[in-house]
mmCIF file with all atom_site columns, C-alpha atoms in Angstrom:
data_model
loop_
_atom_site.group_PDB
_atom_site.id
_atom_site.type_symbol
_atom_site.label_atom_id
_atom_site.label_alt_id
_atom_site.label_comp_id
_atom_site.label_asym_id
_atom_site.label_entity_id
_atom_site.label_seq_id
_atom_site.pdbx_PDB_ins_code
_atom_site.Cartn_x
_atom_site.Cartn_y
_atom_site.Cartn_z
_atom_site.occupancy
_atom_site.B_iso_or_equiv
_atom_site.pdbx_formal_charge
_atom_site.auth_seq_id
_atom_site.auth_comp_id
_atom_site.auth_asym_id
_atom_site.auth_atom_id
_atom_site.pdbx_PDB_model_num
ATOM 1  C CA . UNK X 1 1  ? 25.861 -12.612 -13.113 1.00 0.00 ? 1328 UNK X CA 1
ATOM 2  C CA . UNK X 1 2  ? 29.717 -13.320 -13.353 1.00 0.00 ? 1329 UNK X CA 1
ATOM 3  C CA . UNK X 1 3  ? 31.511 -14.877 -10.195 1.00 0.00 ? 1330 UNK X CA 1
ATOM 4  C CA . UNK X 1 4  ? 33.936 -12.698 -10.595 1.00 0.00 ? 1331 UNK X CA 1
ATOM 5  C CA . UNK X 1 5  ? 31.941 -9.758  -10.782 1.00 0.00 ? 1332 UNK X CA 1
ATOM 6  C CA . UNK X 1 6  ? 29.265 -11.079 -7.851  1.00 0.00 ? 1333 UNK X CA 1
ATOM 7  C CA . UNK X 1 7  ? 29.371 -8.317  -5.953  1.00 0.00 ? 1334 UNK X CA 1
ATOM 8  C CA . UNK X 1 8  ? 29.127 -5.368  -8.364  1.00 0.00 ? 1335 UNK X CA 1
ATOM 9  C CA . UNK X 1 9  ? 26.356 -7.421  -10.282 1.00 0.00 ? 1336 UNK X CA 1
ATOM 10 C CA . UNK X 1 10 ? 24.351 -6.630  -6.459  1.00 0.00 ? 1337 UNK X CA 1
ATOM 11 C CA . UNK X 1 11 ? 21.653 -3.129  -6.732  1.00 0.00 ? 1338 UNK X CA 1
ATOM 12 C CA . UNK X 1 12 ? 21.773 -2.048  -3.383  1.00 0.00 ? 1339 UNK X CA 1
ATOM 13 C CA . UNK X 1 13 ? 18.668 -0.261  -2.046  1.00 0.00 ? 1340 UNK X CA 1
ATOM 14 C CA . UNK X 1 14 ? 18.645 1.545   0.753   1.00 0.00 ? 1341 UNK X CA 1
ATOM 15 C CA . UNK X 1 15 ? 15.406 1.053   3.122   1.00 0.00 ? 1342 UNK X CA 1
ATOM 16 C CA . UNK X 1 16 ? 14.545 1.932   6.898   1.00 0.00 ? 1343 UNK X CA 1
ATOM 17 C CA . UNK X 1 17 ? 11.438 2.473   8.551   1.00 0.00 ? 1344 UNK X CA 1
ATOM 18 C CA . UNK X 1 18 ? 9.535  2.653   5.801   1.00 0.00 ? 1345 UNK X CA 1
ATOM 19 C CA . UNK X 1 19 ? 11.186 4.675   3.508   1.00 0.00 ? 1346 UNK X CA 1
ATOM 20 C CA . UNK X 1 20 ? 13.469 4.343   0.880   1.00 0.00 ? 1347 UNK X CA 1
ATOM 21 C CA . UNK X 1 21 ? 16.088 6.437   -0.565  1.00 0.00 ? 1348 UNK X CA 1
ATOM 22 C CA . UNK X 1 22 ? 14.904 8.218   -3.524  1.00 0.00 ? 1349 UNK X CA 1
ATOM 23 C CA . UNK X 1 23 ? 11.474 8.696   -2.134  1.00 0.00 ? 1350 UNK X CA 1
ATOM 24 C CA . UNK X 1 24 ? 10.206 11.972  -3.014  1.00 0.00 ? 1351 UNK X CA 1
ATOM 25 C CA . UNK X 1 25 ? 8.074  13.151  0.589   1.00 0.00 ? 1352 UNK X CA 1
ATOM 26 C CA . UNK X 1 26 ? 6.552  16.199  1.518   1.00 0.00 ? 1353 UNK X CA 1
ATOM 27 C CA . UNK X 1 27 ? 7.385  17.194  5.048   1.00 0.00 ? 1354 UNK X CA 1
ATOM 28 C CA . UNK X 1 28 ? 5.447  19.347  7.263   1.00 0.00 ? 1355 UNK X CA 1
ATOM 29 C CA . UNK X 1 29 ? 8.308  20.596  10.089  1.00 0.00 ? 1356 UNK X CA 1
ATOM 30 C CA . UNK X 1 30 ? 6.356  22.508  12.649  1.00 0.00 ? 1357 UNK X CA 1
ATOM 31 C CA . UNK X 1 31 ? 9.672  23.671  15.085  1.00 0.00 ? 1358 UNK X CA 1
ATOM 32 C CA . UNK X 1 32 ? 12.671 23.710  14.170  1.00 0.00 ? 1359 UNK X CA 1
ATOM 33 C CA . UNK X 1 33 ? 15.131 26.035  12.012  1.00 0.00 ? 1360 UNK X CA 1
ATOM 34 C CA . UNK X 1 34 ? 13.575 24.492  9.148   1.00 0.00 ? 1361 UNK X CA 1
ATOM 35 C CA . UNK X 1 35 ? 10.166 24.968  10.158  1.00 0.00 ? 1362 UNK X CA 1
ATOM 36 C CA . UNK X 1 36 ? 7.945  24.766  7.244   1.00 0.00 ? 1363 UNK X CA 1
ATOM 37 C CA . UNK X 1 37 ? 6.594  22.924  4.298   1.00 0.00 ? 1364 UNK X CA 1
ATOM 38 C CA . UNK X 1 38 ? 9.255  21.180  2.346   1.00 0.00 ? 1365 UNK X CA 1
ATOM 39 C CA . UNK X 1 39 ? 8.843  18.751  -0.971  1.00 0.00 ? 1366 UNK X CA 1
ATOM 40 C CA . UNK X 1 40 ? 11.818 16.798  -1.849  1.00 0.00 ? 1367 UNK X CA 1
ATOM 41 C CA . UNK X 1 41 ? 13.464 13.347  -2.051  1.00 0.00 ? 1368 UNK X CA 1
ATOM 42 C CA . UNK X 1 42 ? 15.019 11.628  0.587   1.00 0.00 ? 1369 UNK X CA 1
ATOM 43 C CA . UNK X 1 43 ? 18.553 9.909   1.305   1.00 0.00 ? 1370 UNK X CA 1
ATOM 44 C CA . UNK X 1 44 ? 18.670 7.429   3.673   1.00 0.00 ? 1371 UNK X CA 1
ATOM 45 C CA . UNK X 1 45 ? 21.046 7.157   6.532   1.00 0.00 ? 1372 UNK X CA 1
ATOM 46 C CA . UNK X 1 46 ? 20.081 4.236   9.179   1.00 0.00 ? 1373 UNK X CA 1
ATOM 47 C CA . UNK X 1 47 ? 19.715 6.756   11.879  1.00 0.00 ? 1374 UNK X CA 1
ATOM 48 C CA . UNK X 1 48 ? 16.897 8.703   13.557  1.00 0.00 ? 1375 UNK X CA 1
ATOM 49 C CA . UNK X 1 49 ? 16.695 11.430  10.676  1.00 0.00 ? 1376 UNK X CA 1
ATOM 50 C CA . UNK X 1 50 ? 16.992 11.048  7.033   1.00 0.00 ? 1377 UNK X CA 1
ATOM 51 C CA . UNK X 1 51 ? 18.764 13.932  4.389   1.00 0.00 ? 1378 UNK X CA 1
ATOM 52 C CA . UNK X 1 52 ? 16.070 15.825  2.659   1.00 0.00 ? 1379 UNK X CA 1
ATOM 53 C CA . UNK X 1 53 ? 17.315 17.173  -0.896  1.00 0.00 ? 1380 UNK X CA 1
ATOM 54 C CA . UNK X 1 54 ? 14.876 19.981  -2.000  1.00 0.00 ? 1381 UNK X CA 1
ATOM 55 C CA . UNK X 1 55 ? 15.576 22.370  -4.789  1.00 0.00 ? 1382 UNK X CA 1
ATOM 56 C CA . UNK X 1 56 ? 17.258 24.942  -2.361  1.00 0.00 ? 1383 UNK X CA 1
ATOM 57 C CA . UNK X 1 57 ? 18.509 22.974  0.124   1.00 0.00 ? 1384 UNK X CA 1
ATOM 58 C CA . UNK X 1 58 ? 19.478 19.471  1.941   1.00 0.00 ? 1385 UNK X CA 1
ATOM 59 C CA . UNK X 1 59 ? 19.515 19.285  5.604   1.00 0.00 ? 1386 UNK X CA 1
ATOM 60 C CA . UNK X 1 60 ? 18.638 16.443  8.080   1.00 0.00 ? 1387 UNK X CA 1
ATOM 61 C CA . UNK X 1 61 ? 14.278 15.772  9.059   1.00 0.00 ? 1388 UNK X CA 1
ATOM 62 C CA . UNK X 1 62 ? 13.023 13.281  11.306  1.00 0.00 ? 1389 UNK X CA 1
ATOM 63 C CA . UNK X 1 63 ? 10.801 10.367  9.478   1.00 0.00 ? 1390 UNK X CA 1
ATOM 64 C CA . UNK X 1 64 ? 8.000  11.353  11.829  1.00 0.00 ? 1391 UNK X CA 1
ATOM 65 C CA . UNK X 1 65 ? 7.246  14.554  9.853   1.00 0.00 ? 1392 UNK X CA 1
ATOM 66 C CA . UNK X 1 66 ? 7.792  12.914  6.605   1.00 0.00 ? 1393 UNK X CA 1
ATOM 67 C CA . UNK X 1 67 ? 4.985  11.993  3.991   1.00 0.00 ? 1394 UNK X CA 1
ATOM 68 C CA . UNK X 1 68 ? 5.460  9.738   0.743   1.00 0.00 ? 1395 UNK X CA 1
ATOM 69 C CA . UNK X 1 69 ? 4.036  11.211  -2.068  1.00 0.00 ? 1396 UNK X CA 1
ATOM 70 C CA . UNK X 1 70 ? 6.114  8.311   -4.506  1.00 0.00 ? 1397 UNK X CA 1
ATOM 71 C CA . UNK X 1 71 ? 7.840  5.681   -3.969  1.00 0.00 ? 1398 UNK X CA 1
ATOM 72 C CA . UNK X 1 72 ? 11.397 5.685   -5.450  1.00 0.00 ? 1399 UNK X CA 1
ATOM 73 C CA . UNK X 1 73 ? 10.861 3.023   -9.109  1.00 0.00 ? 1400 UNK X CA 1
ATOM 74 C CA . UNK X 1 74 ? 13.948 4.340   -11.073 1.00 0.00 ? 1401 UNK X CA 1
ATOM 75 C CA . UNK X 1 75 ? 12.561 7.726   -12.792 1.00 0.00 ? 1402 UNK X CA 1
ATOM 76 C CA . UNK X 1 76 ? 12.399 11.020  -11.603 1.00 0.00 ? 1403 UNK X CA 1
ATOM 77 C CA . UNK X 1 77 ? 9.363  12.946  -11.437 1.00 0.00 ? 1404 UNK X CA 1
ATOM 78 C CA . UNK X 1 78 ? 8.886  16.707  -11.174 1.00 0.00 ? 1405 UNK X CA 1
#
């Protein structure tokens, strides 16, 4: 780590309530217009709902209906 460079040299990881982004969840949305079963990964956005990335879509889900299946370590698993 440079002093020049002291901020870049920083990994900044997102993490609220539990969560962090890069997560992959499964969420189980009972009402909504997403109502369903949904497996994705998460993006965090320090406010009451979090972006949910699946393979078909990305829309906004409440950390309530959210389950971790993996932690976020770097890889990506399918």
């Amino acid at each position: 780590m440079s002093g020049i460079n002291f901020f870049r040299d920083w990994e900044v990881i997102k993490y609220f309530q539990g969560f962090t982004t890069g997560d992959s969840v499964k969420a189980h949305i009972p009402t909504s217009k997403f109502a369903g079963i949904y497996t994705g990964r998460i993006a965090i956005k320090f406010r009451p709902s979090f972006v949910l990335h699946t393979l078909e879509q990305n829309f906004d889900v409440h950390p309530k209906y959210l389950k971790t299946i993996h932690k976020a370590d770097g890889y990506e698993y399918k």
